Amino acid sequence: MAQMKFVSNWEGVESVPESYVCPQETRPGVSMKKTIPVIDFATDDRALLFKKILDVTGEFGFFQVINHGISKRLVEEMMRMLKEFHGMSPEDKLRECSEDPNKSCTVYSSSENYANEQIHRWKDTLKLICHPNLDKNVQFWPENPPNFRNVVKAYCVMIRKLALEILEVLSEGLGLGKGYFEGEMSENPVLLVHHYPPCPNPSLTMGLTQHADPTLITILFQDVNGLQFFKDGQWIDIDPVDDALLINFGYIFEMISNGKMKAMEHRVVTNATTSRQSLVYLVYPGNDVTVEPAKCLIDEANPPHYHSVKFKDFNNKFTSASGDRETMMKYISFNKP
Ligand SMILES: O=C(O)CCC(=O)C(=O)O
Ligand SMILES: [Fe+2]
């Protein structure tokens, strides 16, 4: 059974199985280190915050925030408990995630499309649908490790608050007005907890292959390096910064901002010695939301660069194209890549 193949449960694996070996052209190769400035989110000066976001995003394509309102203790507790979760036996993980008939909690290895993948990724993922029915969903979530429900629920509440605050800064800064991203625009967030165990030969495998996110924004916490962004033809290592959360824009924000913000491609490489874990909060619109450049950004001098598409059609396309950037840009953009 595919789910029994959780890489987190492979003890003492000495070589990379054939089905995890990437073709030569998609293997890790060379990357560069860069220091990314961190933005202090603890300020009431939203205009200045937006300016800093624009500056950093202009240079790197994404930004990092500190003093974001989510306590270090909560993040540490999440990381500790979720490491324990991924370390449980395959049977226990599957059992703990099997309670919800609506599948608000699932655990899988590599990707949700494991059965049809050519090459598997060196990671396992716990997926939690946390909104709009958090109180209901949480009753079906794992009871083990102890306190799972309380801790993850608290994180979901805090990260949603932060997501809405960040979106508000962006909405005011872009001139979209107050509350543009509230309601249906951000009503379907998902929390993924990726666990990438050590890999005997990191030069052959990928934890997560090259993609840009099909989201409005994504908020990420990582404990160990491995994340790389693709900028100006180069892979750049984004090493973790103490207490910082990293925010990147997805295709949906790119379309709404008419290309002012871009969905940057990224990937995750593995390493031979340390397991890596990331908390990834993906903010999606409702399925029936029409995604298009915001009307107030369009005039004769600024024509739209993107088509109007229903989010669910966009998402179906993203899934069928396995997130291929060229296919997605042809689908959403008038200008093509
Ligand atoms: O694990 C990471 O650092 C990246 C995860 C990611 O890119 C994603 O889930 O879309
Ligand atoms: Fe991503």
PDB file of C-alpha atoms in Angstrom, residues 34-244:
ATOM      1  CA  LYS A  34      22.154  34.886   0.077  1.00  0.00           C
ATOM      2  CA  THR A  35      21.156  36.743   3.172  1.00  0.00           C
ATOM      3  CA  ILE A  36      17.574  37.859   3.084  1.00  0.00           C
ATOM      4  CA  PRO A  37      16.678  40.901   5.197  1.00  0.00           C
ATOM      5  CA  VAL A  38      14.039  40.296   7.873  1.00  0.00           C
ATOM      6  CA  ILE A  39      11.138  42.677   8.312  1.00  0.00           C
ATOM      7  CA  ASP A  40      10.002  43.543  11.828  1.00  0.00           C
ATOM      8  CA  PHE A  41       6.232  43.159  11.782  1.00  0.00           C
ATOM      9  CA  ALA A  42       5.710  44.826  15.176  1.00  0.00           C
ATOM     10  CA  THR A  43       4.819  48.296  13.961  1.00  0.00           C
ATOM     11  CA  ASP A  44       1.656  50.285  13.348  1.00  0.00           C
ATOM     12  CA  ASP A  45       3.195  52.004  10.351  1.00  0.00           C
ATOM     13  CA  ARG A  46       1.570  49.861   7.687  1.00  0.00           C
ATOM     14  CA  ALA A  47       2.684  52.098   4.826  1.00  0.00           C
ATOM     15  CA  LEU A  48       6.317  51.645   5.882  1.00  0.00           C
ATOM     16  CA  LEU A  49       5.793  47.901   6.258  1.00  0.00           C
ATOM     17  CA  PHE A  50       4.416  47.723   2.742  1.00  0.00           C
ATOM     18  CA  LYS A  51       7.364  49.695   1.411  1.00  0.00           C
ATOM     19  CA  LYS A  52       9.794  47.288   3.080  1.00  0.00           C
ATOM     20  CA  ILE A  53       7.880  44.319   1.682  1.00  0.00           C
ATOM     21  CA  LEU A  54       8.032  45.840  -1.811  1.00  0.00           C
ATOM     22  CA  ASP A  55      11.784  46.511  -1.491  1.00  0.00           C
ATOM     23  CA  VAL A  56      12.666  43.008  -0.294  1.00  0.00           C
ATOM     24  CA  THR A  57      10.236  41.306  -2.654  1.00  0.00           C
ATOM     25  CA  GLY A  58      11.595  43.332  -5.575  1.00  0.00           C
ATOM     26  CA  GLU A  59      15.049  41.969  -4.889  1.00  0.00           C
ATOM     27  CA  PHE A  60      14.308  38.409  -3.771  1.00  0.00           C
ATOM     28  CA  GLY A  61      10.721  37.603  -4.723  1.00  0.00           C
ATOM     29  CA  PHE A  62       9.584  36.874  -1.161  1.00  0.00           C
ATOM     30  CA  PHE A  63      10.116  38.238   2.345  1.00  0.00           C
ATOM     31  CA  GLN A  64      10.603  37.158   5.959  1.00  0.00           C
ATOM     32  CA  VAL A  65       9.017  38.594   9.093  1.00  0.00           C
ATOM     33  CA  ILE A  66       9.944  38.570  12.769  1.00  0.00           C
ATOM     34  CA  ASN A  67       7.777  39.744  15.687  1.00  0.00           C
ATOM     35  CA  HIS A  68       4.861  38.268  13.796  1.00  0.00           C
ATOM     36  CA  GLY A  69       2.765  37.551  16.873  1.00  0.00           C
ATOM     37  CA  ILE A  70       3.177  33.760  16.975  1.00  0.00           C
ATOM     38  CA  SER A  71       5.096  32.856  20.100  1.00  0.00           C
ATOM     39  CA  LYS A  72       8.390  30.977  19.882  1.00  0.00           C
ATOM     40  CA  ARG A  73       6.986  28.522  22.431  1.00  0.00           C
ATOM     41  CA  LEU A  74       3.998  27.646  20.238  1.00  0.00           C
ATOM     42  CA  VAL A  75       6.169  27.143  17.145  1.00  0.00           C
ATOM     43  CA  GLU A  76       8.607  24.985  19.138  1.00  0.00           C
ATOM     44  CA  GLU A  77       5.773  22.935  20.576  1.00  0.00           C
ATOM     45  CA  MET A  78       4.328  22.428  17.069  1.00  0.00           C
ATOM     46  CA  MET A  79       7.695  21.328  15.711  1.00  0.00           C
ATOM     47  CA  ARG A  80       8.416  18.964  18.592  1.00  0.00           C
ATOM     48  CA  MET A  81       5.003  17.359  18.536  1.00  0.00           C
ATOM     49  CA  LEU A  82       4.825  17.030  14.774  1.00  0.00           C
ATOM     50  CA  LYS A  83       8.267  15.423  14.646  1.00  0.00           C
ATOM     51  CA  GLU A  84       6.927  12.943  17.131  1.00  0.00           C
ATOM     52  CA  PHE A  85       3.879  12.418  14.908  1.00  0.00           C
ATOM     53  CA  HIS A  86       5.984  11.734  11.794  1.00  0.00           C
ATOM     54  CA  GLY A  87       8.118   9.348  13.854  1.00  0.00           C
ATOM     55  CA  MET A  88       5.141   7.186  14.836  1.00  0.00           C
ATOM     56  CA  SER A  89       4.618   3.855  13.079  1.00  0.00           C
ATOM     57  CA  PRO A  90       2.859   3.929   9.682  1.00  0.00           C
ATOM     58  CA  GLU A  91      -0.131   2.096  11.195  1.00  0.00           C
ATOM     59  CA  ASP A  92      -0.469   4.614  14.032  1.00  0.00           C
ATOM     60  CA  LYS A  93      -0.200   7.622  11.704  1.00  0.00           C
ATOM     61  CA  LEU A  94      -2.818   6.224   9.360  1.00  0.00           C
ATOM     62  CA  ARG A  95      -5.121   5.307  12.227  1.00  0.00           C
ATOM     63  CA  GLU A  96      -4.822   8.722  13.866  1.00  0.00           C
ATOM     64  CA  CYS A  97      -5.722  10.373  10.547  1.00  0.00           C
ATOM     65  CA  SER A  98      -8.610   8.110   9.614  1.00  0.00           C
ATOM     66  CA  GLU A  99     -11.349   9.541  11.835  1.00  0.00           C
ATOM     67  CA  ASP A 100     -12.721  12.379   9.725  1.00  0.00           C
ATOM     68  CA  PRO A 101     -15.279  11.357   7.070  1.00  0.00           C
ATOM     69  CA  ASN A 102     -14.641  14.786   5.463  1.00  0.00           C
ATOM     70  CA  LYS A 103     -10.914  14.120   5.310  1.00  0.00           C
ATOM     71  CA  SER A 104      -9.799  17.313   7.026  1.00  0.00           C
ATOM     72  CA  CYS A 105      -6.740  15.370   8.159  1.00  0.00           C
ATOM     73  CA  THR A 106      -4.676  13.162   5.867  1.00  0.00           C
ATOM     74  CA  VAL A 107      -1.149  11.816   5.863  1.00  0.00           C
ATOM     75  CA  TYR A 108       0.727  10.741   2.756  1.00  0.00           C
ATOM     76  CA  SER A 109       4.198  10.154   1.426  1.00  0.00           C
ATOM     77  CA  SER A 110       5.811  12.105  -1.437  1.00  0.00           C
ATOM     78  CA  SER A 111       2.608  13.680  -2.836  1.00  0.00           C
ATOM     79  CA  GLU A 112      -1.131  13.068  -2.904  1.00  0.00           C
ATOM     80  CA  ASN A 113      -0.570  11.582  -6.348  1.00  0.00           C
ATOM     81  CA  TYR A 114       1.906   8.906  -5.186  1.00  0.00           C
ATOM     82  CA  ALA A 115       0.323   6.127  -7.259  1.00  0.00           C
ATOM     83  CA  ASN A 116       0.786   7.988 -10.560  1.00  0.00           C
ATOM     84  CA  GLU A 117       4.149   9.603  -9.924  1.00  0.00           C
ATOM     85  CA  GLN A 118       7.145   8.736 -12.051  1.00  0.00           C
ATOM     86  CA  ILE A 119       9.600   9.729  -9.332  1.00  0.00           C
ATOM     87  CA  HIS A 120       8.794   9.983  -5.640  1.00  0.00           C
ATOM     88  CA  ARG A 121       9.899  12.812  -3.381  1.00  0.00           C
ATOM     89  CA  TRP A 122      11.884  12.242  -0.228  1.00  0.00           C
ATOM     90  CA  LYS A 123       9.252  13.500   2.213  1.00  0.00           C
ATOM     91  CA  ASP A 124       6.076  12.703   4.110  1.00  0.00           C
ATOM     92  CA  THR A 125       3.275  15.182   4.669  1.00  0.00           C
ATOM     93  CA  LEU A 126       0.479  15.704   7.150  1.00  0.00           C
ATOM     94  CA  LYS A 127      -2.304  17.815   5.627  1.00  0.00           C
ATOM     95  CA  LEU A 128      -4.835  19.648   7.784  1.00  0.00           C
ATOM     96  CA  ILE A 129      -7.807  21.629   6.555  1.00  0.00           C
ATOM     97  CA  CYS A 130      -8.192  24.224   9.261  1.00  0.00           C
ATOM     98  CA  HIS A 131     -10.796  26.694   8.075  1.00  0.00           C
ATOM     99  CA  PRO A 132     -13.718  27.512   8.018  1.00  0.00           C
ATOM    100  CA  ASN A 133     -14.735  24.590  10.287  1.00  0.00           C
ATOM    101  CA  LEU A 134     -11.759  24.491  12.643  1.00  0.00           C
ATOM    102  CA  ASP A 135     -13.764  23.603  15.776  1.00  0.00           C
ATOM    103  CA  LYS A 136     -15.556  20.779  14.003  1.00  0.00           C
ATOM    104  CA  ASN A 137     -12.498  19.451  12.151  1.00  0.00           C
ATOM    105  CA  VAL A 138     -10.273  19.440  15.200  1.00  0.00           C
ATOM    106  CA  GLN A 139     -12.475  16.824  16.894  1.00  0.00           C
ATOM    107  CA  PHE A 140     -11.384  14.310  14.265  1.00  0.00           C
ATOM    108  CA  TRP A 141      -7.692  15.108  14.336  1.00  0.00           C
ATOM    109  CA  PRO A 142      -5.064  12.845  15.933  1.00  0.00           C
ATOM    110  CA  GLU A 143      -5.260  12.281  19.665  1.00  0.00           C
ATOM    111  CA  ASN A 144      -1.601  11.307  19.612  1.00  0.00           C
ATOM    112  CA  PRO A 145       0.940  12.646  20.296  1.00  0.00           C
ATOM    113  CA  PRO A 146      -0.903  13.925  23.383  1.00  0.00           C
ATOM    114  CA  ASN A 147      -2.133  17.502  23.097  1.00  0.00           C
ATOM    115  CA  PHE A 148      -2.001  17.411  19.277  1.00  0.00           C
ATOM    116  CA  ARG A 149      -5.446  18.969  18.904  1.00  0.00           C
ATOM    117  CA  ASN A 150      -4.895  21.872  21.300  1.00  0.00           C
ATOM    118  CA  VAL A 151      -1.500  22.816  19.977  1.00  0.00           C
ATOM    119  CA  VAL A 152      -2.343  22.566  16.269  1.00  0.00           C
ATOM    120  CA  LYS A 153      -5.626  24.392  16.788  1.00  0.00           C
ATOM    121  CA  ALA A 154      -3.820  27.236  18.582  1.00  0.00           C
ATOM    122  CA  TYR A 155      -1.317  27.458  15.715  1.00  0.00           C
ATOM    123  CA  CYS A 156      -4.093  27.492  13.097  1.00  0.00           C
ATOM    124  CA  VAL A 157      -5.829  30.367  14.885  1.00  0.00           C
ATOM    125  CA  MET A 158      -2.638  32.423  15.226  1.00  0.00           C
ATOM    126  CA  ILE A 159      -1.352  31.814  11.705  1.00  0.00           C
ATOM    127  CA  ARG A 160      -4.718  32.733  10.217  1.00  0.00           C
ATOM    128  CA  LYS A 161      -4.691  36.000  12.150  1.00  0.00           C
ATOM    129  CA  LEU A 162      -1.201  36.724  10.845  1.00  0.00           C
ATOM    130  CA  ALA A 163      -2.151  35.797   7.268  1.00  0.00           C
ATOM    131  CA  LEU A 164      -5.063  38.247   7.369  1.00  0.00           C
ATOM    132  CA  GLU A 165      -2.829  40.975   8.824  1.00  0.00           C
ATOM    133  CA  ILE A 166      -0.228  40.484   6.104  1.00  0.00           C
ATOM    134  CA  LEU A 167      -2.926  40.450   3.431  1.00  0.00           C
ATOM    135  CA  GLU A 168      -4.363  43.658   4.862  1.00  0.00           C
ATOM    136  CA  VAL A 169      -0.969  45.411   4.632  1.00  0.00           C
ATOM    137  CA  LEU A 170      -0.690  44.221   1.033  1.00  0.00           C
ATOM    138  CA  SER A 171      -4.221  45.218   0.150  1.00  0.00           C
ATOM    139  CA  GLU A 172      -3.879  48.734   1.560  1.00  0.00           C
ATOM    140  CA  GLY A 173      -0.410  49.137   0.081  1.00  0.00           C
ATOM    141  CA  LEU A 174      -1.524  48.122  -3.395  1.00  0.00           C
ATOM    142  CA  GLY A 175      -4.493  50.479  -3.134  1.00  0.00           C
ATOM    143  CA  LEU A 176      -7.099  47.702  -3.174  1.00  0.00           C
ATOM    144  CA  GLY A 177      -8.741  49.151  -0.085  1.00  0.00           C
ATOM    145  CA  LYS A 178      -9.564  47.613   3.281  1.00  0.00           C
ATOM    146  CA  GLY A 179     -10.569  43.994   3.581  1.00  0.00           C
ATOM    147  CA  TYR A 180      -9.997  43.050  -0.069  1.00  0.00           C
ATOM    148  CA  PHE A 181      -8.619  39.636   0.866  1.00  0.00           C
ATOM    149  CA  GLU A 182     -11.062  38.869   3.676  1.00  0.00           C
ATOM    150  CA  GLY A 183     -13.974  36.458   3.273  1.00  0.00           C
ATOM    151  CA  GLU A 184     -14.083  34.196   0.226  1.00  0.00           C
ATOM    152  CA  MET A 185     -10.724  35.442  -1.082  1.00  0.00           C
ATOM    153  CA  SER A 186      -8.879  33.650   1.727  1.00  0.00           C
ATOM    154  CA  GLU A 187     -11.463  31.206   3.019  1.00  0.00           C
ATOM    155  CA  ASN A 188      -9.740  27.886   2.223  1.00  0.00           C
ATOM    156  CA  PRO A 189      -6.372  27.766   4.001  1.00  0.00           C
ATOM    157  CA  VAL A 190      -4.531  24.467   4.414  1.00  0.00           C
ATOM    158  CA  LEU A 191      -1.702  23.584   6.805  1.00  0.00           C
ATOM    159  CA  LEU A 192       0.916  21.141   5.580  1.00  0.00           C
ATOM    160  CA  VAL A 193       3.576  19.665   7.826  1.00  0.00           C
ATOM    161  CA  HIS A 194       6.339  18.282   5.644  1.00  0.00           C
ATOM    162  CA  HIS A 195       8.914  15.961   7.134  1.00  0.00           C
ATOM    163  CA  TYR A 196      12.088  15.254   5.148  1.00  0.00           C
ATOM    164  CA  PRO A 197      14.206  12.544   6.801  1.00  0.00           C
ATOM    165  CA  PRO A 198      17.957  12.287   6.127  1.00  0.00           C
ATOM    166  CA  CYS A 199      18.706  10.826   2.703  1.00  0.00           C
ATOM    167  CA  PRO A 200      21.717   8.590   1.981  1.00  0.00           C
ATOM    168  CA  ASN A 201      22.490  10.412  -1.288  1.00  0.00           C
ATOM    169  CA  PRO A 202      21.036  13.945  -1.450  1.00  0.00           C
ATOM    170  CA  SER A 203      22.595  14.570  -4.864  1.00  0.00           C
ATOM    171  CA  LEU A 204      20.105  12.140  -6.451  1.00  0.00           C
ATOM    172  CA  THR A 205      16.836  13.098  -4.813  1.00  0.00           C
ATOM    173  CA  MET A 206      14.426  15.958  -4.224  1.00  0.00           C
ATOM    174  CA  GLY A 207      12.363  16.630  -1.139  1.00  0.00           C
ATOM    175  CA  LEU A 208      10.030  18.743  -3.226  1.00  0.00           C
ATOM    176  CA  THR A 209      10.441  19.431  -6.930  1.00  0.00           C
ATOM    177  CA  GLN A 210      10.475  22.854  -8.601  1.00  0.00           C
ATOM    178  CA  HIS A 211       7.108  24.645  -8.391  1.00  0.00           C
ATOM    179  CA  ALA A 212       5.412  27.935  -7.613  1.00  0.00           C
ATOM    180  CA  ASP A 213       2.475  27.804  -5.228  1.00  0.00           C
ATOM    181  CA  PRO A 214      -1.148  27.849  -6.448  1.00  0.00           C
ATOM    182  CA  THR A 215      -1.988  30.154  -3.528  1.00  0.00           C
ATOM    183  CA  LEU A 216      -2.618  33.766  -2.641  1.00  0.00           C
ATOM    184  CA  ILE A 217       0.279  33.698  -0.193  1.00  0.00           C
ATOM    185  CA  THR A 218       2.172  30.957   1.632  1.00  0.00           C
ATOM    186  CA  ILE A 219       3.598  31.355   5.147  1.00  0.00           C
ATOM    187  CA  LEU A 220       6.399  28.978   6.008  1.00  0.00           C
ATOM    188  CA  PHE A 221       8.456  28.007   9.027  1.00  0.00           C
ATOM    189  CA  GLN A 222      11.502  25.760   8.530  1.00  0.00           C
ATOM    190  CA  ASP A 223      13.955  24.346  11.061  1.00  0.00           C
ATOM    191  CA  VAL A 224      16.818  23.220   8.813  1.00  0.00           C
ATOM    192  CA  ASN A 225      18.119  24.501   5.462  1.00  0.00           C
ATOM    193  CA  GLY A 226      16.978  22.840   2.249  1.00  0.00           C
ATOM    194  CA  LEU A 227      14.603  25.383   0.741  1.00  0.00           C
ATOM    195  CA  GLN A 228      15.805  27.038  -2.466  1.00  0.00           C
ATOM    196  CA  PHE A 229      14.222  29.754  -4.602  1.00  0.00           C
ATOM    197  CA  PHE A 230      14.886  30.191  -8.331  1.00  0.00           C
ATOM    198  CA  LYS A 231      15.855  33.742  -9.210  1.00  0.00           C
ATOM    199  CA  ASP A 232      17.548  35.084 -12.344  1.00  0.00           C
ATOM    200  CA  GLY A 233      18.508  31.603 -13.506  1.00  0.00           C
ATOM    201  CA  GLN A 234      20.065  30.555 -10.181  1.00  0.00           C
ATOM    202  CA  TRP A 235      19.024  28.456  -7.213  1.00  0.00           C
ATOM    203  CA  ILE A 236      19.370  30.408  -3.973  1.00  0.00           C
ATOM    204  CA  ASP A 237      19.515  28.712  -0.556  1.00  0.00           C
ATOM    205  CA  ILE A 238      17.100  30.197   1.934  1.00  0.00           C
ATOM    206  CA  ASP A 239      18.482  29.201   5.300  1.00  0.00           C
ATOM    207  CA  PRO A 240      16.247  29.398   8.350  1.00  0.00           C
ATOM    208  CA  VAL A 241      16.409  32.557  10.449  1.00  0.00           C
ATOM    209  CA  ASP A 242      15.579  32.287  14.161  1.00  0.00           C
ATOM    210  CA  ASP A 243      11.888  32.948  14.805  1.00  0.00           C
ATOM    211  CA  ALA A 244      11.290  34.227  11.269  1.00  0.00           C
TER     212      ALA A 244
END
